[in-house]
Amino acid sequence: MTKLARVFGVLSGLAAFGVSLGPSSAADSSTLAKIKSSGAITIGYREASIPFSYLGPDQKPIGFSLDLCAAIVERIKTELNLPNLTVNYSPVNSSNRIPLIQSGTVDIECGGTANDKKRQEQVSFSVTTFVSQPRWLVKADSGVKTAGGLKGKTIVVTQGSNAIGFAQAANAKEQLGLNIVQAKDHAESFLMLNTGRAAAFMEDDILLAGLKAAAPNPDALIFLPGGYAKVYYGLMFTKGDAPFKALVDDVLSKQMASRQFEKTYTKWFTRPIPSKGENLAFPLTDELMERIAHPSDAVD
């Protein structure tokens, strides 16, 4: 029996997690076969998506999602009998992360990516690892107190982010007459807000909280009240690779059942984190607790 066939024997018992593997074998997993053949896995990471995936003090990628992916890497090492598996890291951004997954350049993206039905047509996602909500961040001295106060102003969103759709919908529904500009990444969007080139920055609340906490003067920035639809994050990988998805989901589901997932969450969301020792003070939400109790990749 080949190593990959033995992997399938392990993975085929994961139907309880809603993964239908059918008559295939693990050799049908393009991702696992590629990893086995090359002896390496490539992880996509973000450079400024605190606390999910970002560059630490030594300029090496760290974060909540990377800790989750480290557990997945350990499982792959065991299942493929590759104790010396090489782990390569590749920076990705909102614009190129999906193409890099589709091309096979990146095997799994360990960032802060929202799972939605449109993206599911291009890639696959793990069970939910975080539940967020898009919000507006503004400068405290701007005088803007509500979304209505942004009427006629320039606002920024990050290119490739799902926040673009939310900003456009809010603009149309509330007749704000916004000038919506797109920055290349979260760092540039945040810079535009801080330098006054944009009156507000829309993004998922936790990503904004991370940028705010790491700013020289966090109190100079405030959230506007209210938010938009729930957003479900997951780890992202190639579409249609059922054995690989089964492995990823099994690792995460077992961490959730053992409470290891909650310990990892606490480390990154409610304790001081590198590189400035900021504390996001973002405890587990009821929505995420529900997903921990019942792991799922479903989206509303």
PDB file of C-alpha atoms in Angstrom:
ATOM      1  CA  MET A   1       0.000   0.000   0.000  1.00  0.00           C
ATOM      2  CA  THR A   2       1.431   3.391  -0.975  1.00  0.00           C
ATOM      3  CA  LYS A   3       1.771   6.174   1.529  1.00  0.00           C
ATOM      4  CA  LEU A   4      -0.842   8.250  -0.304  1.00  0.00           C
ATOM      5  CA  ALA A   5      -3.268   5.345  -0.375  1.00  0.00           C
ATOM      6  CA  ARG A   6      -2.772   4.978   3.379  1.00  0.00           C
ATOM      7  CA  VAL A   7      -3.552   8.688   3.776  1.00  0.00           C
ATOM      8  CA  PHE A   8      -6.818   8.118   1.957  1.00  0.00           C
ATOM      9  CA  GLY A   9      -7.642   5.318   4.364  1.00  0.00           C
ATOM     10  CA  VAL A  10      -7.371   7.835   7.190  1.00  0.00           C
ATOM     11  CA  LEU A  11      -9.227  10.581   5.371  1.00  0.00           C
ATOM     12  CA  SER A  12     -12.085   8.463   4.094  1.00  0.00           C
ATOM     13  CA  GLY A  13     -13.394   8.123   7.643  1.00  0.00           C
ATOM     14  CA  LEU A  14     -14.060  11.847   7.799  1.00  0.00           C
ATOM     15  CA  ALA A  15     -17.535  11.771   6.289  1.00  0.00           C
ATOM     16  CA  ALA A  16     -18.833  12.881   9.668  1.00  0.00           C
ATOM     17  CA  PHE A  17     -17.507  16.321   8.802  1.00  0.00           C
ATOM     18  CA  GLY A  18     -19.678  16.483   5.679  1.00  0.00           C
ATOM     19  CA  VAL A  19     -16.902  15.760   3.197  1.00  0.00           C
ATOM     20  CA  SER A  20     -17.941  13.384   0.435  1.00  0.00           C
ATOM     21  CA  LEU A  21     -14.794  11.743  -0.907  1.00  0.00           C
ATOM     22  CA  GLY A  22     -16.537   9.329  -3.272  1.00  0.00           C
ATOM     23  CA  PRO A  23     -14.562   6.525  -4.921  1.00  0.00           C
ATOM     24  CA  SER A  24     -11.336   8.511  -5.225  1.00  0.00           C
ATOM     25  CA  SER A  25      -8.107   7.881  -3.351  1.00  0.00           C
ATOM     26  CA  ALA A  26      -5.716  10.307  -1.730  1.00  0.00           C
ATOM     27  CA  ALA A  27      -3.619  10.018  -4.877  1.00  0.00           C
ATOM     28  CA  ASP A  28      -6.406  12.083  -6.469  1.00  0.00           C
ATOM     29  CA  SER A  29      -5.453  14.918  -4.158  1.00  0.00           C
ATOM     30  CA  SER A  30      -3.383  17.179  -6.369  1.00  0.00           C
ATOM     31  CA  THR A  31      -2.174  19.049  -3.285  1.00  0.00           C
ATOM     32  CA  LEU A  32      -1.084  16.003  -1.276  1.00  0.00           C
ATOM     33  CA  ALA A  33       0.489  14.365  -4.325  1.00  0.00           C
ATOM     34  CA  LYS A  34       2.406  17.562  -5.103  1.00  0.00           C
ATOM     35  CA  ILE A  35       3.599  17.864  -1.497  1.00  0.00           C
ATOM     36  CA  LYS A  36       4.647  14.201  -1.438  1.00  0.00           C
ATOM     37  CA  SER A  37       6.511  14.501  -4.722  1.00  0.00           C
ATOM     38  CA  SER A  38       8.305  17.751  -3.914  1.00  0.00           C
ATOM     39  CA  GLY A  39       8.851  17.209  -0.199  1.00  0.00           C
ATOM     40  CA  ALA A  40       7.669  20.756   0.376  1.00  0.00           C
ATOM     41  CA  ILE A  41       4.533  22.758   1.147  1.00  0.00           C
ATOM     42  CA  THR A  42       4.042  26.434   0.317  1.00  0.00           C
ATOM     43  CA  ILE A  43       2.031  28.536   2.758  1.00  0.00           C
ATOM     44  CA  GLY A  44       0.607  31.874   1.698  1.00  0.00           C
ATOM     45  CA  TYR A  45       0.703  34.592   4.351  1.00  0.00           C
ATOM     46  CA  ARG A  46      -0.277  38.235   4.677  1.00  0.00           C
ATOM     47  CA  GLU A  47       2.211  40.903   5.691  1.00  0.00           C
ATOM     48  CA  ALA A  48      -0.168  43.139   7.660  1.00  0.00           C
ATOM     49  CA  SER A  49      -3.326  41.187   8.620  1.00  0.00           C
ATOM     50  CA  ILE A  50      -2.920  41.402  12.393  1.00  0.00           C
ATOM     51  CA  PRO A  51      -3.415  39.073  14.261  1.00  0.00           C
ATOM     52  CA  PHE A  52      -4.145  36.432  11.611  1.00  0.00           C
ATOM     53  CA  SER A  53      -1.010  36.653   9.515  1.00  0.00           C
ATOM     54  CA  TYR A  54       1.662  39.330   9.579  1.00  0.00           C
ATOM     55  CA  LEU A  55       5.383  39.967   9.825  1.00  0.00           C
ATOM     56  CA  GLY A  56       6.775  39.765  13.345  1.00  0.00           C
ATOM     57  CA  PRO A  57       9.740  41.629  14.865  1.00  0.00           C
ATOM     58  CA  ASP A  58      12.198  39.436  12.952  1.00  0.00           C
ATOM     59  CA  GLN A  59      10.275  39.960   9.683  1.00  0.00           C
ATOM     60  CA  LYS A  60       9.097  36.334   9.709  1.00  0.00           C
ATOM     61  CA  PRO A  61       5.380  35.518   9.301  1.00  0.00           C
ATOM     62  CA  ILE A  62       3.438  34.903  12.525  1.00  0.00           C
ATOM     63  CA  GLY A  63      -0.196  34.952  13.607  1.00  0.00           C
ATOM     64  CA  PHE A  64      -3.331  33.046  14.546  1.00  0.00           C
ATOM     65  CA  SER A  65      -3.893  31.509  11.102  1.00  0.00           C
ATOM     66  CA  LEU A  66      -0.241  30.496  10.856  1.00  0.00           C
ATOM     67  CA  ASP A  67      -0.491  28.670  14.186  1.00  0.00           C
ATOM     68  CA  LEU A  68      -3.499  26.774  12.835  1.00  0.00           C
ATOM     69  CA  CYS A  69      -1.584  25.941   9.670  1.00  0.00           C
ATOM     70  CA  ALA A  70       1.389  24.732  11.724  1.00  0.00           C
ATOM     71  CA  ALA A  71      -0.866  22.004  13.153  1.00  0.00           C
ATOM     72  CA  ILE A  72      -1.954  21.101   9.616  1.00  0.00           C
ATOM     73  CA  VAL A  73       1.672  20.856   8.519  1.00  0.00           C
ATOM     74  CA  GLU A  74       2.395  18.483  11.414  1.00  0.00           C
ATOM     75  CA  ARG A  75      -0.498  16.243  10.325  1.00  0.00           C
ATOM     76  CA  ILE A  76       0.786  16.206   6.745  1.00  0.00           C
ATOM     77  CA  LYS A  77       4.247  15.256   7.957  1.00  0.00           C
ATOM     78  CA  THR A  78       2.752  12.291   9.799  1.00  0.00           C
ATOM     79  CA  GLU A  79       0.311  11.149   7.137  1.00  0.00           C
ATOM     80  CA  LEU A  80       2.812  11.368   4.268  1.00  0.00           C
ATOM     81  CA  ASN A  81       5.739  10.168   6.384  1.00  0.00           C
ATOM     82  CA  LEU A  82       7.685  13.331   5.618  1.00  0.00           C
ATOM     83  CA  PRO A  83       9.327  14.310   8.926  1.00  0.00           C
ATOM     84  CA  ASN A  84      11.672  16.676   7.097  1.00  0.00           C
ATOM     85  CA  LEU A  85       8.950  18.375   5.067  1.00  0.00           C
ATOM     86  CA  THR A  86      10.158  21.758   3.859  1.00  0.00           C
ATOM     87  CA  VAL A  87       7.812  24.630   4.655  1.00  0.00           C
ATOM     88  CA  ASN A  88       8.066  27.561   2.265  1.00  0.00           C
ATOM     89  CA  TYR A  89       6.326  30.878   2.878  1.00  0.00           C
ATOM     90  CA  SER A  90       4.984  33.097   0.115  1.00  0.00           C
ATOM     91  CA  PRO A  91       3.559  36.600   0.728  1.00  0.00           C
ATOM     92  CA  VAL A  92       0.108  37.182  -0.772  1.00  0.00           C
ATOM     93  CA  ASN A  93      -2.275  40.120  -0.894  1.00  0.00           C
ATOM     94  CA  SER A  94      -5.968  40.646  -1.490  1.00  0.00           C
ATOM     95  CA  SER A  95      -5.535  40.795  -5.256  1.00  0.00           C
ATOM     96  CA  ASN A  96      -3.284  37.821  -5.925  1.00  0.00           C
ATOM     97  CA  ARG A  97      -4.154  35.312  -3.182  1.00  0.00           C
ATOM     98  CA  ILE A  98      -6.851  33.496  -5.203  1.00  0.00           C
ATOM     99  CA  PRO A  99      -4.835  33.316  -8.469  1.00  0.00           C
ATOM    100  CA  LEU A 100      -1.824  31.973  -6.533  1.00  0.00           C
ATOM    101  CA  ILE A 101      -3.992  29.215  -5.038  1.00  0.00           C
ATOM    102  CA  GLN A 102      -5.524  28.413  -8.426  1.00  0.00           C
ATOM    103  CA  SER A 103      -2.131  28.184 -10.105  1.00  0.00           C
ATOM    104  CA  GLY A 104      -0.756  25.878  -7.419  1.00  0.00           C
ATOM    105  CA  THR A 105       1.950  28.384  -6.470  1.00  0.00           C
ATOM    106  CA  VAL A 106       0.514  28.405  -2.940  1.00  0.00           C
ATOM    107  CA  ASP A 107      -0.850  25.201  -1.375  1.00  0.00           C
ATOM    108  CA  ILE A 108      -2.812  26.806   1.473  1.00  0.00           C
ATOM    109  CA  GLU A 109      -3.406  30.439   2.370  1.00  0.00           C
ATOM    110  CA  CYS A 110      -3.089  31.090   6.084  1.00  0.00           C
ATOM    111  CA  GLY A 111      -4.310  34.659   6.268  1.00  0.00           C
ATOM    112  CA  GLY A 112      -7.562  36.433   7.038  1.00  0.00           C
ATOM    113  CA  THR A 113      -9.707  35.597   4.018  1.00  0.00           C
ATOM    114  CA  ALA A 114     -13.495  35.699   3.982  1.00  0.00           C
ATOM    115  CA  ASN A 115     -15.376  32.698   2.663  1.00  0.00           C
ATOM    116  CA  ASP A 116     -18.290  33.639   0.427  1.00  0.00           C
ATOM    117  CA  LYS A 117     -20.294  32.004  -2.346  1.00  0.00           C
ATOM    118  CA  LYS A 118     -18.557  33.908  -5.121  1.00  0.00           C
ATOM    119  CA  ARG A 119     -15.117  32.844  -3.938  1.00  0.00           C
ATOM    120  CA  GLN A 120     -16.328  29.261  -3.510  1.00  0.00           C
ATOM    121  CA  GLU A 121     -16.670  29.153  -7.300  1.00  0.00           C
ATOM    122  CA  GLN A 122     -12.883  29.590  -7.532  1.00  0.00           C
ATOM    123  CA  VAL A 123     -11.358  28.012  -4.408  1.00  0.00           C
ATOM    124  CA  SER A 124     -12.246  25.924  -1.355  1.00  0.00           C
ATOM    125  CA  PHE A 125     -12.284  26.900   2.307  1.00  0.00           C
ATOM    126  CA  SER A 126     -11.804  25.113   5.592  1.00  0.00           C
ATOM    127  CA  VAL A 127     -14.380  25.113   8.345  1.00  0.00           C
ATOM    128  CA  THR A 128     -14.840  28.619   9.759  1.00  0.00           C
ATOM    129  CA  THR A 129     -11.959  29.901  11.867  1.00  0.00           C
ATOM    130  CA  PHE A 130     -13.326  33.389  12.619  1.00  0.00           C
ATOM    131  CA  VAL A 131     -16.519  35.440  12.293  1.00  0.00           C
ATOM    132  CA  SER A 132     -16.142  39.131  11.555  1.00  0.00           C
ATOM    133  CA  GLN A 133     -18.188  42.149  10.474  1.00  0.00           C
ATOM    134  CA  PRO A 134     -17.223  45.020   8.143  1.00  0.00           C
ATOM    135  CA  ARG A 135     -17.136  48.450   9.818  1.00  0.00           C
ATOM    136  CA  TRP A 136     -15.890  51.981   9.247  1.00  0.00           C
ATOM    137  CA  LEU A 137     -12.737  53.315  10.938  1.00  0.00           C
ATOM    138  CA  VAL A 138     -12.231  57.095  11.068  1.00  0.00           C
ATOM    139  CA  LYS A 139      -9.948  59.603  12.762  1.00  0.00           C
ATOM    140  CA  ALA A 140     -11.286  60.640  16.154  1.00  0.00           C
ATOM    141  CA  ASP A 141     -10.834  64.336  15.385  1.00  0.00           C
ATOM    142  CA  SER A 142     -12.621  64.114  12.010  1.00  0.00           C
ATOM    143  CA  GLY A 143     -15.992  65.050  13.443  1.00  0.00           C
ATOM    144  CA  VAL A 144     -17.604  62.076  11.713  1.00  0.00           C
ATOM    145  CA  LYS A 145     -19.868  60.241  14.168  1.00  0.00           C
ATOM    146  CA  THR A 146     -22.013  58.060  11.894  1.00  0.00           C
ATOM    147  CA  ALA A 147     -21.868  56.599   8.398  1.00  0.00           C
ATOM    148  CA  GLY A 148     -24.115  59.450   7.294  1.00  0.00           C
ATOM    149  CA  GLY A 149     -21.319  61.859   8.196  1.00  0.00           C
ATOM    150  CA  LEU A 150     -19.237  60.425   5.369  1.00  0.00           C
ATOM    151  CA  LYS A 151     -21.567  61.839   2.729  1.00  0.00           C
ATOM    152  CA  GLY A 152     -19.646  63.158  -0.272  1.00  0.00           C
ATOM    153  CA  LYS A 153     -16.259  62.150   1.157  1.00  0.00           C
ATOM    154  CA  THR A 154     -13.445  59.956  -0.157  1.00  0.00           C
ATOM    155  CA  ILE A 155     -13.197  56.584   1.575  1.00  0.00           C
ATOM    156  CA  VAL A 156     -10.728  53.759   1.059  1.00  0.00           C
ATOM    157  CA  VAL A 157     -11.028  49.988   0.784  1.00  0.00           C
ATOM    158  CA  THR A 158      -8.323  47.448   0.002  1.00  0.00           C
ATOM    159  CA  GLN A 159      -8.159  46.107  -3.542  1.00  0.00           C
ATOM    160  CA  GLY A 160      -9.523  42.551  -3.717  1.00  0.00           C
ATOM    161  CA  SER A 161     -11.260  42.775  -0.337  1.00  0.00           C
ATOM    162  CA  ASN A 162     -14.918  41.842   0.088  1.00  0.00           C
ATOM    163  CA  ALA A 163     -15.274  45.235   1.807  1.00  0.00           C
ATOM    164  CA  ILE A 164     -15.529  46.788  -1.656  1.00  0.00           C
ATOM    165  CA  GLY A 165     -18.973  45.260  -2.150  1.00  0.00           C
ATOM    166  CA  PHE A 166     -20.120  46.308   1.310  1.00  0.00           C
ATOM    167  CA  ALA A 167     -18.922  49.878   0.754  1.00  0.00           C
ATOM    168  CA  GLN A 168     -20.680  50.059  -2.612  1.00  0.00           C
ATOM    169  CA  ALA A 169     -23.896  48.667  -1.121  1.00  0.00           C
ATOM    170  CA  ALA A 170     -23.803  51.127   1.789  1.00  0.00           C
ATOM    171  CA  ASN A 171     -23.120  53.967  -0.623  1.00  0.00           C
ATOM    172  CA  ALA A 172     -26.153  53.085  -2.740  1.00  0.00           C
ATOM    173  CA  LYS A 173     -28.530  52.282   0.118  1.00  0.00           C
ATOM    174  CA  GLU A 174     -27.703  55.362   2.191  1.00  0.00           C
ATOM    175  CA  GLN A 175     -27.158  57.633  -0.830  1.00  0.00           C
ATOM    176  CA  LEU A 176     -23.804  58.805   0.502  1.00  0.00           C
ATOM    177  CA  GLY A 177     -22.218  59.916  -2.774  1.00  0.00           C
ATOM    178  CA  LEU A 178     -18.886  58.454  -1.707  1.00  0.00           C
ATOM    179  CA  ASN A 179     -15.703  58.586  -3.730  1.00  0.00           C
ATOM    180  CA  ILE A 180     -14.507  54.988  -3.219  1.00  0.00           C
ATOM    181  CA  VAL A 181     -10.798  54.464  -3.844  1.00  0.00           C
ATOM    182  CA  GLN A 182      -8.872  51.200  -3.628  1.00  0.00           C
ATOM    183  CA  ALA A 183      -5.435  50.822  -2.067  1.00  0.00           C
ATOM    184  CA  LYS A 184      -3.108  47.923  -2.906  1.00  0.00           C
ATOM    185  CA  ASP A 185      -3.096  46.452   0.630  1.00  0.00           C
ATOM    186  CA  HIS A 186      -4.302  47.110   4.175  1.00  0.00           C
ATOM    187  CA  ALA A 187      -1.135  49.004   5.075  1.00  0.00           C
ATOM    188  CA  GLU A 188      -1.683  51.492   2.251  1.00  0.00           C
ATOM    189  CA  SER A 189      -5.389  51.832   3.095  1.00  0.00           C
ATOM    190  CA  PHE A 190      -4.491  52.561   6.700  1.00  0.00           C
ATOM    191  CA  LEU A 191      -1.871  55.098   5.613  1.00  0.00           C
ATOM    192  CA  MET A 192      -4.441  56.902   3.454  1.00  0.00           C
ATOM    193  CA  LEU A 193      -6.753  57.192   6.467  1.00  0.00           C
ATOM    194  CA  ASN A 194      -4.019  58.444   8.789  1.00  0.00           C
ATOM    195  CA  THR A 195      -2.697  61.012   6.325  1.00  0.00           C
ATOM    196  CA  GLY A 196      -6.175  62.399   5.626  1.00  0.00           C
ATOM    197  CA  ARG A 197      -6.333  61.256   2.020  1.00  0.00           C
ATOM    198  CA  ALA A 198      -9.394  59.210   2.999  1.00  0.00           C
ATOM    199  CA  ALA A 199     -12.044  60.087   5.559  1.00  0.00           C
ATOM    200  CA  ALA A 200     -12.727  56.465   6.434  1.00  0.00           C
ATOM    201  CA  PHE A 201     -11.386  52.953   5.889  1.00  0.00           C
ATOM    202  CA  MET A 202     -13.867  50.078   5.594  1.00  0.00           C
ATOM    203  CA  GLU A 203     -12.686  46.574   6.409  1.00  0.00           C
ATOM    204  CA  ASP A 204     -13.571  43.657   8.677  1.00  0.00           C
ATOM    205  CA  ASP A 205     -13.663  44.822  12.286  1.00  0.00           C
ATOM    206  CA  ILE A 206     -10.876  42.557  13.559  1.00  0.00           C
ATOM    207  CA  LEU A 207      -8.429  43.590  10.840  1.00  0.00           C
ATOM    208  CA  LEU A 208      -9.117  47.238  11.605  1.00  0.00           C
ATOM    209  CA  ALA A 209      -8.745  46.526  15.340  1.00  0.00           C
ATOM    210  CA  GLY A 210      -5.318  45.030  14.674  1.00  0.00           C
ATOM    211  CA  LEU A 211      -4.145  48.023  12.657  1.00  0.00           C
ATOM    212  CA  LYS A 212      -5.585  50.425  15.223  1.00  0.00           C
ATOM    213  CA  ALA A 213      -3.917  48.655  18.155  1.00  0.00           C
ATOM    214  CA  ALA A 214      -0.527  48.740  16.421  1.00  0.00           C
ATOM    215  CA  ALA A 215      -0.767  52.457  15.566  1.00  0.00           C
ATOM    216  CA  PRO A 216       1.440  54.965  17.435  1.00  0.00           C
ATOM    217  CA  ASN A 217      -1.696  56.545  18.944  1.00  0.00           C
ATOM    218  CA  PRO A 218      -4.599  54.047  18.901  1.00  0.00           C
ATOM    219  CA  ASP A 219      -6.937  56.546  20.581  1.00  0.00           C
ATOM    220  CA  ALA A 220      -6.650  58.813  17.533  1.00  0.00           C
ATOM    221  CA  LEU A 221      -8.849  56.338  15.631  1.00  0.00           C
ATOM    222  CA  ILE A 222     -12.435  55.277  16.344  1.00  0.00           C
ATOM    223  CA  PHE A 223     -15.011  52.896  14.922  1.00  0.00           C
ATOM    224  CA  LEU A 224     -18.296  54.279  13.698  1.00  0.00           C
ATOM    225  CA  PRO A 225     -21.297  52.613  15.353  1.00  0.00           C
ATOM    226  CA  GLY A 226     -22.983  49.688  13.626  1.00  0.00           C
ATOM    227  CA  GLY A 227     -21.731  47.219  11.070  1.00  0.00           C
ATOM    228  CA  TYR A 228     -22.751  45.136   8.108  1.00  0.00           C
ATOM    229  CA  ALA A 229     -23.334  41.453   7.341  1.00  0.00           C
ATOM    230  CA  LYS A 230     -21.419  38.676   9.132  1.00  0.00           C
ATOM    231  CA  VAL A 231     -18.248  37.501   7.411  1.00  0.00           C
ATOM    232  CA  TYR A 232     -16.881  33.977   7.864  1.00  0.00           C
ATOM    233  CA  TYR A 233     -13.120  33.421   7.607  1.00  0.00           C
ATOM    234  CA  GLY A 234     -11.418  30.177   6.652  1.00  0.00           C
ATOM    235  CA  LEU A 235      -8.121  28.821   5.410  1.00  0.00           C
ATOM    236  CA  MET A 236      -8.098  28.758   1.609  1.00  0.00           C
ATOM    237  CA  PHE A 237      -6.842  26.083  -0.794  1.00  0.00           C
ATOM    238  CA  THR A 238      -7.466  24.609  -4.230  1.00  0.00           C
ATOM    239  CA  LYS A 239     -11.034  23.895  -5.275  1.00  0.00           C
ATOM    240  CA  GLY A 240     -12.298  20.324  -5.584  1.00  0.00           C
ATOM    241  CA  ASP A 241      -9.486  18.639  -3.637  1.00  0.00           C
ATOM    242  CA  ALA A 242     -11.690  16.647  -1.235  1.00  0.00           C
ATOM    243  CA  PRO A 243      -8.917  14.622   0.468  1.00  0.00           C
ATOM    244  CA  PHE A 244      -6.910  17.753   1.274  1.00  0.00           C
ATOM    245  CA  LYS A 245      -9.997  19.565   2.550  1.00  0.00           C
ATOM    246  CA  ALA A 246     -10.850  16.541   4.693  1.00  0.00           C
ATOM    247  CA  LEU A 247      -7.399  16.593   6.274  1.00  0.00           C
ATOM    248  CA  VAL A 248      -7.520  20.346   6.963  1.00  0.00           C
ATOM    249  CA  ASP A 249     -11.046  20.207   8.400  1.00  0.00           C
ATOM    250  CA  ASP A 250     -10.198  17.219  10.588  1.00  0.00           C
ATOM    251  CA  VAL A 251      -7.212  18.996  12.131  1.00  0.00           C
ATOM    252  CA  LEU A 252      -9.255  22.132  12.862  1.00  0.00           C
ATOM    253  CA  SER A 253     -12.319  20.237  14.108  1.00  0.00           C
ATOM    254  CA  LYS A 254     -10.224  18.187  16.511  1.00  0.00           C
ATOM    255  CA  GLN A 255      -8.542  21.338  17.808  1.00  0.00           C
ATOM    256  CA  MET A 256     -11.969  22.839  18.401  1.00  0.00           C
ATOM    257  CA  ALA A 257     -13.179  19.729  20.226  1.00  0.00           C
ATOM    258  CA  SER A 258     -10.069  19.600  22.435  1.00  0.00           C
ATOM    259  CA  ARG A 259     -10.192  23.348  23.233  1.00  0.00           C
ATOM    260  CA  GLN A 260      -6.750  23.837  21.692  1.00  0.00           C
ATOM    261  CA  PHE A 261      -8.381  26.169  19.170  1.00  0.00           C
ATOM    262  CA  GLU A 262      -9.646  28.388  22.010  1.00  0.00           C
ATOM    263  CA  LYS A 263      -6.188  28.459  23.592  1.00  0.00           C
ATOM    264  CA  THR A 264      -4.700  29.585  20.299  1.00  0.00           C
ATOM    265  CA  TYR A 265      -7.444  32.199  19.947  1.00  0.00           C
ATOM    266  CA  THR A 266      -6.749  33.550  23.436  1.00  0.00           C
ATOM    267  CA  LYS A 267      -3.039  33.837  22.626  1.00  0.00           C
ATOM    268  CA  TRP A 268      -3.669  36.126  19.662  1.00  0.00           C
ATOM    269  CA  PHE A 269      -6.898  37.998  20.442  1.00  0.00           C
ATOM    270  CA  THR A 270      -6.950  38.657  24.191  1.00  0.00           C
ATOM    271  CA  ARG A 271      -3.270  38.799  25.202  1.00  0.00           C
ATOM    272  CA  PRO A 272      -0.381  41.114  24.266  1.00  0.00           C
ATOM    273  CA  ILE A 273       1.041  40.110  20.884  1.00  0.00           C
ATOM    274  CA  PRO A 274       4.218  40.946  18.947  1.00  0.00           C
ATOM    275  CA  SER A 275       5.625  43.222  17.932  1.00  0.00           C
ATOM    276  CA  LYS A 276       4.547  46.084  20.179  1.00  0.00           C
ATOM    277  CA  GLY A 277       2.781  44.077  22.881  1.00  0.00           C
ATOM    278  CA  GLU A 278      -0.623  45.397  21.847  1.00  0.00           C
ATOM    279  CA  ASN A 279      -3.743  43.622  23.141  1.00  0.00           C
ATOM    280  CA  LEU A 280      -6.675  43.530  20.723  1.00  0.00           C
ATOM    281  CA  ALA A 281      -9.039  42.705  23.619  1.00  0.00           C
ATOM    282  CA  PHE A 282     -11.291  40.818  21.198  1.00  0.00           C
ATOM    283  CA  PRO A 283     -12.894  37.903  23.124  1.00  0.00           C
ATOM    284  CA  LEU A 284     -14.673  34.982  21.475  1.00  0.00           C
ATOM    285  CA  THR A 285     -18.032  35.979  20.040  1.00  0.00           C
ATOM    286  CA  ASP A 286     -21.218  33.933  20.272  1.00  0.00           C
ATOM    287  CA  GLU A 287     -21.093  33.441  16.504  1.00  0.00           C
ATOM    288  CA  LEU A 288     -17.600  31.925  16.630  1.00  0.00           C
ATOM    289  CA  MET A 289     -18.468  29.810  19.681  1.00  0.00           C
ATOM    290  CA  GLU A 290     -21.306  28.305  17.643  1.00  0.00           C
ATOM    291  CA  ARG A 291     -18.885  27.391  14.863  1.00  0.00           C
ATOM    292  CA  ILE A 292     -16.463  25.897  17.374  1.00  0.00           C
ATOM    293  CA  ALA A 293     -19.260  23.719  18.750  1.00  0.00           C
ATOM    294  CA  HIS A 294     -20.437  22.801  15.231  1.00  0.00           C
ATOM    295  CA  PRO A 295     -17.578  23.158  12.710  1.00  0.00           C
ATOM    296  CA  SER A 296     -18.838  24.153   9.273  1.00  0.00           C
ATOM    297  CA  ASP A 297     -17.757  25.995   6.137  1.00  0.00           C
ATOM    298  CA  ALA A 298     -21.298  27.223   5.459  1.00  0.00           C
ATOM    299  CA  VAL A 299     -21.884  30.915   4.732  1.00  0.00           C
ATOM    300  CA  ASP A 300     -25.088  32.925   4.979  1.00  0.00           C
TER     301      ASP A 300
END
